[in-house]
Short mmCIF file of C-alpha atoms in Angstrom, two decimals:
data_model
loop_
_atom_site.label_atom_id
_atom_site.label_comp_id
_atom_site.label_asym_id
_atom_site.label_seq_id
_atom_site.Cartn_x
_atom_site.Cartn_y
_atom_site.Cartn_z
CA MET R 1 101.78 149.80 220.06
CA PRO R 2 101.00 149.35 216.34
CA GLU R 3 99.00 152.06 214.65
CA ILE R 4 95.31 151.39 214.22
CA CYS R 5 95.13 149.90 210.72
CA ASN R 6 92.15 149.20 208.53
CA LEU R 7 93.97 149.59 205.22
CA CYS R 8 93.15 146.12 203.93
CA PRO R 9 90.00 143.93 203.82
CA ARG R 10 91.02 142.14 207.01
CA ASN R 11 89.97 145.25 208.98
CA CYS R 12 91.81 143.77 211.95
CA GLY R 13 92.72 147.18 213.35
CA GLU R 14 96.11 146.00 214.63
CA GLY R 15 98.21 144.83 211.71
CA ARG R 16 97.59 141.36 213.12
CA PHE R 17 97.95 139.59 209.75
CA CYS R 18 100.64 141.67 208.10
CA GLY R 19 102.81 142.34 211.17
CA LYS R 20 102.53 146.07 210.55
CA GLY R 21 104.33 148.35 213.00
CA GLU R 22 104.62 152.08 213.32
CA LYS R 23 107.51 152.32 210.85
CA LEU R 24 108.20 151.20 207.31
CA LYS R 25 110.09 147.94 207.21
CA VAL R 26 111.99 146.86 204.09
CA ALA R 27 113.85 143.58 203.58
CA ARG R 28 115.63 144.26 200.29
CA ALA R 29 116.01 147.01 197.67
CA ALA R 30 118.01 145.90 194.64
CA LEU R 31 117.97 145.19 190.93
CA HIS R 32 115.76 142.15 190.34
CA PHE R 33 115.93 140.05 187.17
CA TRP R 34 113.18 137.46 187.59
CA GLU R 35 110.03 139.40 186.70
CA GLU R 36 108.28 139.29 183.30
CA PRO R 37 110.61 140.32 180.43
CA CYS R 38 108.94 143.72 179.97
CA ILE R 39 109.41 144.49 183.68
CA SER R 40 112.94 143.25 184.42
CA GLY R 41 114.42 143.62 180.96
CA THR R 42 118.18 143.07 181.05
CA ALA R 43 119.04 145.95 183.38
CA GLY R 44 116.70 144.72 186.10
CA SER R 45 113.68 145.99 187.98
CA GLY R 46 114.29 148.15 191.04
CA ALA R 47 112.50 145.86 193.48
CA VAL R 48 111.72 147.07 196.99
CA PHE R 49 110.52 144.15 199.12
CA PHE R 50 108.44 145.32 202.07
CA SER R 51 108.29 143.19 205.22
CA GLY R 52 104.96 141.66 206.10
CA CYS R 53 101.90 140.63 204.10
CA ASN R 54 98.18 140.76 204.82
CA LEU R 55 97.35 137.55 202.91
CA LYS R 56 99.92 135.09 204.30
CA CYS R 57 99.37 132.25 201.83
CA ILE R 58 100.45 128.95 203.39
CA PHE R 59 102.62 128.15 200.36
CA CYS R 60 104.42 131.52 200.15
CA GLN R 61 107.99 131.25 198.85
CA ASN R 62 108.98 134.38 200.77
CA GLU R 63 107.96 133.17 204.23
CA LYS R 64 110.55 135.25 206.10
CA ILE R 65 109.27 138.54 204.73
CA ARG R 66 105.66 137.33 204.66
CA ASP R 67 105.75 137.10 208.44
CA GLY R 68 107.79 140.28 208.87
CA LEU R 69 110.67 138.32 210.44
CA VAL R 70 113.38 140.10 208.47
CA GLY R 71 113.89 143.65 207.38
CA LYS R 72 114.98 147.05 208.61
CA GLU R 73 112.81 149.86 209.85
CA ILE R 74 113.35 153.03 207.83
CA SER R 75 111.90 156.52 207.50
CA VAL R 76 109.82 157.87 204.64
CA GLU R 77 112.80 160.04 203.70
CA ARG R 78 115.06 156.98 203.45
CA LEU R 79 112.52 155.16 201.27
CA SER R 80 112.43 158.15 198.92
CA ASP R 81 116.24 158.06 198.74
CA ILE R 82 116.13 154.33 197.95
CA PHE R 83 113.88 154.97 194.94
CA LEU R 84 116.33 157.53 193.57
CA GLU R 85 119.33 155.29 194.26
CA LEU R 86 117.75 152.45 192.29
CA GLN R 87 117.12 154.84 189.41
CA GLU R 88 120.79 155.88 189.47
CA LYS R 89 121.78 152.19 189.32
CA GLY R 90 119.94 151.90 186.00
CA ALA R 91 116.74 150.19 187.21
CA ASN R 92 114.06 149.96 184.56
CA ASN R 93 111.37 150.82 187.10
CA ILE R 94 110.60 150.98 190.81
CA ASN R 95 108.88 147.73 191.78
CA LEU R 96 106.89 147.97 195.04
CA VAL R 97 106.48 144.42 196.36
CA THR R 98 103.71 143.91 198.97
CA ALA R 99 103.56 147.57 199.96
CA GLY R 100 99.83 147.79 200.72
CA HIS R 101 100.08 147.71 204.53
CA PHE R 102 102.42 150.73 204.39
CA LEU R 103 100.50 152.55 201.68
CA PRO R 104 100.21 156.08 203.18
CA LYS R 105 103.96 156.22 203.85
CA VAL R 106 104.82 154.70 200.46
CA ILE R 107 102.69 157.32 198.71
CA GLU R 108 104.46 160.05 200.67
CA ALA R 109 107.86 158.67 199.65
CA LEU R 110 106.83 158.36 195.99
CA GLU R 111 105.58 161.92 195.85
CA ASP R 112 108.79 163.19 197.44
CA ALA R 113 111.02 161.17 195.10
CA LYS R 114 109.10 162.32 192.03
CA ASN R 115 109.57 165.92 193.15
CA ARG R 116 113.31 165.21 193.38
CA GLY R 117 113.69 163.67 189.93
CA LEU R 118 112.27 160.13 189.98
CA GLU R 119 111.23 159.51 186.36
CA ILE R 120 111.21 155.78 185.74
CA PRO R 121 107.86 153.94 185.79
CA ILE R 122 106.37 152.76 189.08
CA VAL R 123 105.23 149.12 189.31
CA TYR R 124 102.82 148.05 192.06
CA ASN R 125 103.28 144.34 192.81
CA THR R 126 100.47 142.97 194.96
CA SER R 127 98.46 139.92 196.03
CA SER R 128 95.35 142.00 195.12
CA TYR R 129 93.79 141.47 198.53
CA GLU R 130 93.33 145.21 198.82
CA LYS R 131 90.50 147.68 199.20
CA VAL R 132 89.44 149.56 196.08
CA GLU R 133 89.72 152.87 197.91
CA ALA R 134 93.35 152.08 198.73
CA ILE R 135 94.15 151.40 195.07
CA ARG R 136 92.44 154.67 194.11
CA GLU R 137 95.01 156.51 196.23
CA LEU R 138 97.67 155.32 193.76
CA ASP R 139 95.96 156.83 190.71
CA GLY R 140 98.50 158.98 188.89
CA LEU R 141 101.44 157.57 190.84
CA VAL R 142 101.57 154.00 189.51
CA ASP R 143 102.24 153.26 185.83
CA VAL R 144 102.14 149.46 185.83
CA TYR R 145 100.11 147.16 188.06
CA LEU R 146 101.41 143.64 188.67
CA PRO R 147 98.58 142.01 190.67
CA ASP R 148 97.97 138.36 191.42
CA LEU R 149 94.68 136.66 190.83
CA LYS R 150 95.31 133.56 192.88
CA TYR R 151 91.92 131.85 193.06
CA VAL R 152 88.31 131.89 192.00
CA SER R 153 87.40 129.13 194.47
CA SER R 154 86.48 130.40 197.94
CA ARG R 155 87.34 126.96 199.31
CA LEU R 156 90.92 127.19 198.06
CA SER R 157 91.37 130.80 199.15
CA GLY R 158 89.93 129.98 202.56
CA ASP R 159 92.13 126.92 203.03
CA PHE R 160 95.37 128.39 201.68
CA SER R 161 95.07 132.10 202.52
CA LYS R 162 92.37 132.36 205.22
CA ALA R 163 90.46 134.65 202.87
CA ALA R 164 87.28 133.03 201.58
CA ASP R 165 86.33 136.39 200.04
CA TYR R 166 89.58 136.63 198.06
CA PHE R 167 88.09 136.51 194.55
CA GLU R 168 85.41 139.07 195.33
CA VAL R 169 87.95 141.47 196.85
CA ALA R 170 90.76 140.91 194.33
CA SER R 171 88.56 141.14 191.23
CA ARG R 172 87.28 144.55 192.36
CA ALA R 173 90.81 145.77 193.09
CA ILE R 174 92.05 144.61 189.67
CA GLU R 175 89.12 146.34 187.98
CA GLU R 176 90.30 149.63 189.50
CA MET R 177 93.90 148.95 188.44
CA VAL R 178 92.86 148.37 184.82
CA ARG R 179 90.69 151.48 184.90
CA GLN R 180 93.72 153.53 185.89
CA THR R 181 96.24 152.13 183.41
CA GLY R 182 94.07 151.53 180.36
CA GLU R 183 95.44 149.64 177.36
CA PRO R 184 98.99 148.31 177.69
CA GLU R 185 101.78 150.41 176.19
CA PHE R 186 105.44 149.53 175.74
CA TYR R 187 108.59 151.41 174.77
CA VAL R 188 112.16 150.75 173.68
CA LYS R 189 114.57 152.05 176.29
CA LYS R 190 117.09 154.45 174.82
CA SER R 191 119.97 153.66 177.14
CA ALA R 192 120.92 151.43 180.05
CA LYS R 193 121.46 154.63 182.06
CA LEU R 194 118.96 157.38 182.73
CA ASP R 195 119.34 160.31 180.33
CA LYS R 196 118.26 163.14 182.59
CA GLN R 197 117.66 165.54 179.68
CA LEU R 198 115.77 163.27 177.29
CA GLY R 199 114.31 160.74 179.70
CA LEU R 200 114.09 157.04 178.87
CA TRP R 201 111.64 157.24 175.98
CA GLU R 202 110.18 159.49 173.32
CA SER R 203 106.61 159.45 172.08
CA ASP R 204 107.44 157.71 168.80
CA ASP R 205 108.90 154.74 170.71
CA VAL R 206 105.57 153.75 172.25
CA MET R 207 103.97 150.57 170.91
CA ASP R 208 100.70 148.83 171.63
CA ALA R 209 100.25 145.24 172.77
CA ALA R 210 99.86 143.84 169.25
CA THR R 211 103.11 145.45 168.11
CA TYR R 212 104.87 144.28 171.25
CA ASN R 213 103.76 140.68 170.63
CA GLU R 214 104.93 140.92 167.04
CA CYS R 215 108.38 142.43 167.45
CA ALA R 216 109.51 142.25 171.11
CA ASP R 217 111.52 139.05 170.67
CA GLU R 218 113.34 140.42 167.64
CA LEU R 219 114.16 143.71 169.40
CA MET R 220 115.37 141.88 172.51
CA ASP R 221 117.55 139.62 170.34
CA GLU R 222 119.16 142.85 169.11
CA GLY R 223 119.98 143.71 172.72
CA LYS R 224 117.29 146.35 173.15
CA GLU R 225 115.21 146.82 176.29
CA VAL R 226 111.50 146.55 175.45
CA LEU R 227 109.59 147.55 178.56
CA MET R 228 106.05 148.23 179.71
CA LYS R 229 105.32 151.92 180.03
CA LYS R 230 101.81 151.50 181.41
CA GLY R 231 99.28 148.71 181.77
CA THR R 232 98.29 145.77 183.95
CA ILE R 233 99.80 142.29 184.00
CA VAL R 234 97.74 139.88 186.08
CA ARG R 235 99.74 136.98 187.47
CA HIS R 236 98.36 133.55 188.21
CA LEU R 237 100.44 130.88 189.94
CA LEU R 238 99.28 127.37 189.09
CA LEU R 239 99.07 125.18 192.20
CA PRO R 240 99.35 121.37 192.15
CA GLY R 241 95.99 119.69 191.65
CA CYS R 242 94.25 123.03 191.01
CA ALA R 243 94.15 123.18 187.19
CA ASP R 244 90.37 123.61 187.12
CA ASP R 245 90.54 126.71 189.31
CA SER R 246 93.39 128.06 187.17
CA LYS R 247 91.17 127.70 184.13
CA ALA R 248 88.41 129.57 185.95
CA VAL R 249 90.85 132.41 186.72
CA ILE R 250 91.97 132.67 183.11
CA ARG R 251 88.41 132.48 181.77
CA TYR R 252 87.31 135.27 184.11
CA LEU R 253 90.23 137.51 183.11
CA TYR R 254 89.80 136.97 179.39
CA ASP R 255 86.02 137.28 179.45
CA THR R 256 86.29 140.48 181.47
CA TYR R 257 89.29 142.25 179.90
CA GLY R 258 90.08 140.48 176.64
CA ASP R 259 93.29 141.94 175.23
CA GLY R 260 93.16 144.94 177.57
CA ILE R 261 95.58 143.25 179.97
CA PHE R 262 98.39 140.70 179.91
CA ILE R 263 98.08 137.43 181.81
CA SER R 264 101.19 135.83 183.27
CA ILE R 265 100.64 132.08 183.76
CA MET R 266 103.26 130.94 186.24
CA ASN R 267 104.78 127.51 186.76
CA GLN R 268 107.22 128.31 189.57
CA TYR R 269 105.34 126.84 192.53
CA THR R 270 107.96 125.47 194.92
CA PRO R 271 106.89 123.30 197.89
CA MET R 272 108.24 124.92 201.05
CA PRO R 273 108.60 123.30 204.50
CA GLN R 274 105.55 125.11 205.90
CA VAL R 275 103.14 123.18 203.62
CA ALA R 276 103.78 119.94 205.52
CA GLY R 277 100.24 120.02 206.89
CA HIS R 278 98.77 120.36 203.39
CA PRO R 279 99.62 117.15 201.48
CA SER R 280 98.09 118.47 198.25
CA LEU R 281 100.74 121.21 198.16
CA ALA R 282 103.71 118.92 198.84
CA ARG R 283 104.71 118.50 195.18
CA LYS R 284 105.56 120.63 192.17
CA VAL R 285 103.12 121.24 189.34
CA THR R 286 103.56 118.62 186.61
CA ASP R 287 104.28 119.49 182.98
CA THR R 288 100.96 117.87 182.10
CA GLU R 289 99.05 120.18 184.47
CA TYR R 290 100.82 123.30 183.24
CA ASN R 291 100.43 122.44 179.55
CA GLU R 292 96.75 121.70 180.13
CA VAL R 293 96.23 125.22 181.47
CA LEU R 294 98.30 126.81 178.69
CA ASP R 295 96.31 124.92 176.04
CA PHE R 296 93.09 126.11 177.67
CA ALA R 297 94.25 129.73 177.48
CA LEU R 298 95.23 129.38 173.83
CA ASP R 299 91.95 127.68 172.92
CA LEU R 300 90.11 130.49 174.69
CA GLY R 301 91.85 133.03 172.46
CA VAL R 302 94.32 134.58 174.91
CA GLU R 303 97.11 136.33 172.99
CA ASN R 304 98.54 138.74 175.55
CA ALA R 305 100.27 136.26 177.82
CA PHE R 306 103.55 135.32 179.43
CA MET R 307 104.47 131.75 180.25
CA GLN R 308 107.38 130.16 182.09
CA GLU R 309 109.61 127.65 180.37
CA GLY R 310 112.10 125.25 181.91
CA ASP R 311 112.47 124.24 185.55
CA VAL R 312 111.60 127.45 187.37
CA ALA R 313 110.30 125.78 190.54
CA LYS R 314 113.54 126.23 192.46
CA GLU R 315 114.42 127.85 195.76
CA SER R 316 117.40 129.44 193.99
CA PHE R 317 114.96 131.91 192.41
CA ILE R 318 114.05 133.26 195.85
CA PRO R 319 116.07 136.40 196.68
CA ASP R 320 118.20 136.77 199.79
CA PHE R 321 116.32 139.08 202.14
CA ASP R 322 119.47 140.47 203.68
CA CYS R 323 118.55 144.17 203.72
CA GLU R 324 120.69 144.87 200.66
CA GLY R 325 120.16 148.46 199.53
CA VAL R 326 118.14 149.38 202.63
#
C-alpha cells in the first residue's frame, strides 16, 4: 500500500494524483542541455527526472513520467550516489525535476551527498503546485529555484490541470522560494571539471543580474560557463490562444518581484496525442502570439528574462526516459 501522503495541496492521502509509492522512482539521471543558458551551460545540468507528478497537466510533454509509467525504484542511498556521479561527470548543478512527492527522501539524499562531497549548486525544478511548508524544508539545501507559473486564470488551471486553486497555491510557493534565494547571483565556472580543492568559483567571480545581462553573451562567446549561483527563475509556457493569461502571469511577476527574479518566457509548447479532447490545445503557438507576449514584457519594463528563439516546439527536445544513469 502507498504511504499516507499529504505533501502537496491535493491532500489526497494516497498519492492518487502523482502515482507515489513507498520507494523513490527515477526515470532518468543524466547531463541535460536544454535548460536556460545559466543552468545548462555547455557542460550540462545534472538532471534527475522523478517519476510521477501531482499536477498532471493535460498537455504535458513528459506524459510517461507524469503518470509514473516509467522509471526504476531506488533507495535513498542510491539517489545520493547518483548526485555524486553527476558531479563527477562535470554537471554544472544537480537539477531535481518534479521531486516534490518524494521530498522527505530527496532531502535525506541531498544531506547525505553534501556530507560526502557534493558541492555543485542544487536546482529545484517544479510546477509550483506545492505547499509553502514543503518548500521551507528545502531552505539551505537548494541554491536555485526553477518554478513554473503556468496560469493566473482559475478556469484554465481547472480545465488543463484540475487545479482551480493553482495560482493561489503557486504564487505563495514562489514567494517562499524568492525569500530563500534573494537577489540572483551568477559566476564564471573555473573549469569543466570539479576542482575539489578550489571548488567551482571564488568570491570575486560572482556577478549580479545587471552584470550578467551586460556581459554573459560575450563571456559565453569566449567559451566560458556563466552560471547561476543562486536565485529564482520563474518559467512560463505560453499556450495557444492564451496570450492574455500569459500577460497576466508576467504582469504579476514583474509587479511583485521586479528585477529580483528572472522570467523565462517559453515557446516550446508541443501538441501531444493526449490533447485530442481539447481542440484549443491541438496547435502550436504562433509567432504572432509569442511576439505579442514578448513585446508586452518589454513594454512593461522586464529586463531579467530568457526567451526561446527558433522552432523549439519539437518532440525531439523531449528526453528518452530510459532509466539512463539510474
